[in-house]
Amino acid sequence: MRILVVSDTHHDVFSLRTAILRQPKAEVVIHLGDGEEEAAQLKPHFPDKAFLQVRGNCDWGSALPIFGEITLEGKKIFYTHGHVYNVKYGMYQIVCAARERGAQVLLFGHTHQAVTDYEDGLYLMNPGSLHGSEGTYGILDITPAGIVTNIVRL
């Protein structure tokens, strides 16, 4: 299963649409916040994809949850924007939150810095910011052989 992971689109509908179109095999789109409006705008145009969203610190007035959990292909994914876990100052809080929930995958945004890592049974990914000409997004592939994370420049 392929999952498109995006964050921090900051009203950039064009870049979000481009990322979705470039990943036609992605069955799920997870938006990690700071882009509630554009994700809601595009969701009806891609009825074959499941959209999961959380709110970011710039999604003012949003009723979206702060974090989400889902199990796909037998792997538990914990996803959040990251601001409530102070990710700009370190990973300790958010990693603890993911481990407490028994997650195998942690997805977060907020820092605008793309990163993938693996730490003692936990895959971590921040897809960076999809906004602008230097935008990036993440691909999470869950297969019988394992989990693969990649960052893609738009």
mmCIF file with all atom_site columns, N, CA and C in Angstrom, residues 76 78 94-96 98-99 102-107 117-124:
data_model
loop_
_atom_site.group_PDB
_atom_site.id
_atom_site.type_symbol
_atom_site.label_atom_id
_atom_site.label_alt_id
_atom_site.label_comp_id
_atom_site.label_asym_id
_atom_site.label_entity_id
_atom_site.label_seq_id
_atom_site.pdbx_PDB_ins_code
_atom_site.Cartn_x
_atom_site.Cartn_y
_atom_site.Cartn_z
_atom_site.occupancy
_atom_site.B_iso_or_equiv
_atom_site.pdbx_formal_charge
_atom_site.auth_seq_id
_atom_site.auth_comp_id
_atom_site.auth_asym_id
_atom_site.auth_atom_id
_atom_site.pdbx_PDB_model_num
ATOM 1  N N  . LYS A 1 76  ? 0.652  0.106  12.657 1.00 0.00 ? 76  LYS A N  1
ATOM 2  C CA . LYS A 1 76  ? -0.002 1.222  13.321 1.00 0.00 ? 76  LYS A CA 1
ATOM 3  C C  . LYS A 1 76  ? 0.765  2.510  13.035 1.00 0.00 ? 76  LYS A C  1
ATOM 4  N N  . PHE A 1 78  ? 0.904  6.632  13.775 1.00 0.00 ? 78  PHE A N  1
ATOM 5  C CA . PHE A 1 78  ? 0.540  7.776  14.601 1.00 0.00 ? 78  PHE A CA 1
ATOM 6  C C  . PHE A 1 78  ? 0.923  9.018  13.817 1.00 0.00 ? 78  PHE A C  1
ATOM 7  N N  . ILE A 1 94  ? 7.487  13.651 21.013 1.00 0.00 ? 94  ILE A N  1
ATOM 8  C CA . ILE A 1 94  ? 6.678  13.028 19.964 1.00 0.00 ? 94  ILE A CA 1
ATOM 9  C C  . ILE A 1 94  ? 7.016  11.541 19.805 1.00 0.00 ? 94  ILE A C  1
ATOM 10 N N  . VAL A 1 95  ? 8.270  11.189 19.965 1.00 0.00 ? 95  VAL A N  1
ATOM 11 C CA . VAL A 1 95  ? 8.658  9.778  19.900 1.00 0.00 ? 95  VAL A CA 1
ATOM 12 C C  . VAL A 1 95  ? 8.025  9.013  21.064 1.00 0.00 ? 95  VAL A C  1
ATOM 13 N N  . CYS A 1 96  ? 8.032  9.607  22.255 1.00 0.00 ? 96  CYS A N  1
ATOM 14 C CA . CYS A 1 96  ? 7.385  8.969  23.408 1.00 0.00 ? 96  CYS A CA 1
ATOM 15 C C  . CYS A 1 96  ? 5.895  8.773  23.153 1.00 0.00 ? 96  CYS A C  1
ATOM 16 N N  . ALA A 1 98  ? 4.361  8.409  20.275 1.00 0.00 ? 98  ALA A N  1
ATOM 17 C CA . ALA A 1 98  ? 4.183  7.334  19.289 1.00 0.00 ? 98  ALA A CA 1
ATOM 18 C C  . ALA A 1 98  ? 4.414  5.966  19.935 1.00 0.00 ? 98  ALA A C  1
ATOM 19 N N  . ARG A 1 99  ? 5.447  5.855  20.745 1.00 0.00 ? 99  ARG A N  1
ATOM 20 C CA . ARG A 1 99  ? 5.752  4.576  21.396 1.00 0.00 ? 99  ARG A CA 1
ATOM 21 C C  . ARG A 1 99  ? 4.664  4.187  22.401 1.00 0.00 ? 99  ARG A C  1
ATOM 22 N N  . GLY A 1 102 ? 2.021  2.406  20.720 1.00 0.00 ? 102 GLY A N  1
ATOM 23 C CA . GLY A 1 102 ? 2.399  1.164  20.052 1.00 0.00 ? 102 GLY A CA 1
ATOM 24 C C  . GLY A 1 102 ? 2.555  1.311  18.552 1.00 0.00 ? 102 GLY A C  1
ATOM 25 N N  . ALA A 1 103 ? 2.873  2.513  18.095 1.00 0.00 ? 103 ALA A N  1
ATOM 26 C CA . ALA A 1 103 ? 3.001  2.779  16.653 1.00 0.00 ? 103 ALA A CA 1
ATOM 27 C C  . ALA A 1 103 ? 4.304  2.223  16.101 1.00 0.00 ? 103 ALA A C  1
ATOM 28 N N  . GLN A 1 104 ? 4.228  1.782  14.847 1.00 0.00 ? 104 GLN A N  1
ATOM 29 C CA . GLN A 1 104 ? 5.438  1.411  14.115 1.00 0.00 ? 104 GLN A CA 1
ATOM 30 C C  . GLN A 1 104 ? 5.895  2.551  13.202 1.00 0.00 ? 104 GLN A C  1
ATOM 31 N N  . VAL A 1 105 ? 4.967  3.513  12.936 1.00 0.00 ? 105 VAL A N  1
ATOM 32 C CA . VAL A 1 105 ? 5.269  4.648  12.062 1.00 0.00 ? 105 VAL A CA 1
ATOM 33 C C  . VAL A 1 105 ? 4.805  5.929  12.745 1.00 0.00 ? 105 VAL A C  1
ATOM 34 N N  . LEU A 1 106 ? 5.669  6.938  12.735 1.00 0.00 ? 106 LEU A N  1
ATOM 35 C CA . LEU A 1 106 ? 5.370  8.267  13.257 1.00 0.00 ? 106 LEU A CA 1
ATOM 36 C C  . LEU A 1 106 ? 5.484  9.272  12.114 1.00 0.00 ? 106 LEU A C  1
ATOM 37 N N  . LEU A 1 107 ? 4.393  10.001 11.860 1.00 0.00 ? 107 LEU A N  1
ATOM 38 C CA . LEU A 1 107 ? 4.377  11.034 10.816 1.00 0.00 ? 107 LEU A CA 1
ATOM 39 C C  . LEU A 1 107 ? 4.088  12.373 11.476 1.00 0.00 ? 107 LEU A C  1
ATOM 40 N N  . ASP A 1 117 ? 13.713 8.613  9.165  1.00 0.00 ? 117 ASP A N  1
ATOM 41 C CA . ASP A 1 117 ? 14.645 7.975  10.084 1.00 0.00 ? 117 ASP A CA 1
ATOM 42 C C  . ASP A 1 117 ? 14.020 6.676  10.577 1.00 0.00 ? 117 ASP A C  1
ATOM 43 N N  . TYR A 1 118 ? 14.843 5.860  11.161 1.00 0.00 ? 118 TYR A N  1
ATOM 44 C CA . TYR A 1 118 ? 14.387 4.628  11.789 1.00 0.00 ? 118 TYR A CA 1
ATOM 45 C C  . TYR A 1 118 ? 15.104 4.528  13.112 1.00 0.00 ? 118 TYR A C  1
ATOM 46 N N  . GLU A 1 119 ? 14.310 4.332  14.175 1.00 0.00 ? 119 GLU A N  1
ATOM 47 C CA . GLU A 1 119 ? 14.900 4.322  15.504 1.00 0.00 ? 119 GLU A CA 1
ATOM 48 C C  . GLU A 1 119 ? 14.253 3.224  16.342 1.00 0.00 ? 119 GLU A C  1
ATOM 49 N N  . ASP A 1 120 ? 14.966 2.138  16.525 1.00 0.00 ? 120 ASP A N  1
ATOM 50 C CA . ASP A 1 120 ? 14.541 1.070  17.421 1.00 0.00 ? 120 ASP A CA 1
ATOM 51 C C  . ASP A 1 120 ? 13.091 0.633  17.192 1.00 0.00 ? 120 ASP A C  1
ATOM 52 N N  . GLY A 1 121 ? 12.783 0.243  15.950 1.00 0.00 ? 121 GLY A N  1
ATOM 53 C CA . GLY A 1 121 ? 11.462 -0.272 15.627 1.00 0.00 ? 121 GLY A CA 1
ATOM 54 C C  . GLY A 1 121 ? 10.434 0.768  15.228 1.00 0.00 ? 121 GLY A C  1
ATOM 55 N N  . LEU A 1 122 ? 10.819 2.044  15.181 1.00 0.00 ? 122 LEU A N  1
ATOM 56 C CA . LEU A 1 122 ? 9.885  3.123  14.842 1.00 0.00 ? 122 LEU A CA 1
ATOM 57 C C  . LEU A 1 122 ? 10.401 3.882  13.620 1.00 0.00 ? 122 LEU A C  1
ATOM 58 N N  . TYR A 1 123 ? 9.595  3.886  12.565 1.00 0.00 ? 123 TYR A N  1
ATOM 59 C CA . TYR A 1 123 ? 9.898  4.690  11.384 1.00 0.00 ? 123 TYR A CA 1
ATOM 60 C C  . TYR A 1 123 ? 9.370  6.097  11.631 1.00 0.00 ? 123 TYR A C  1
ATOM 61 N N  . LEU A 1 124 ? 10.200 7.104  11.347 1.00 0.00 ? 124 LEU A N  1
ATOM 62 C CA . LEU A 1 124 ? 9.814  8.500  11.517 1.00 0.00 ? 124 LEU A CA 1
ATOM 63 C C  . LEU A 1 124 ? 9.870  9.197  10.172 1.00 0.00 ? 124 LEU A C  1
#
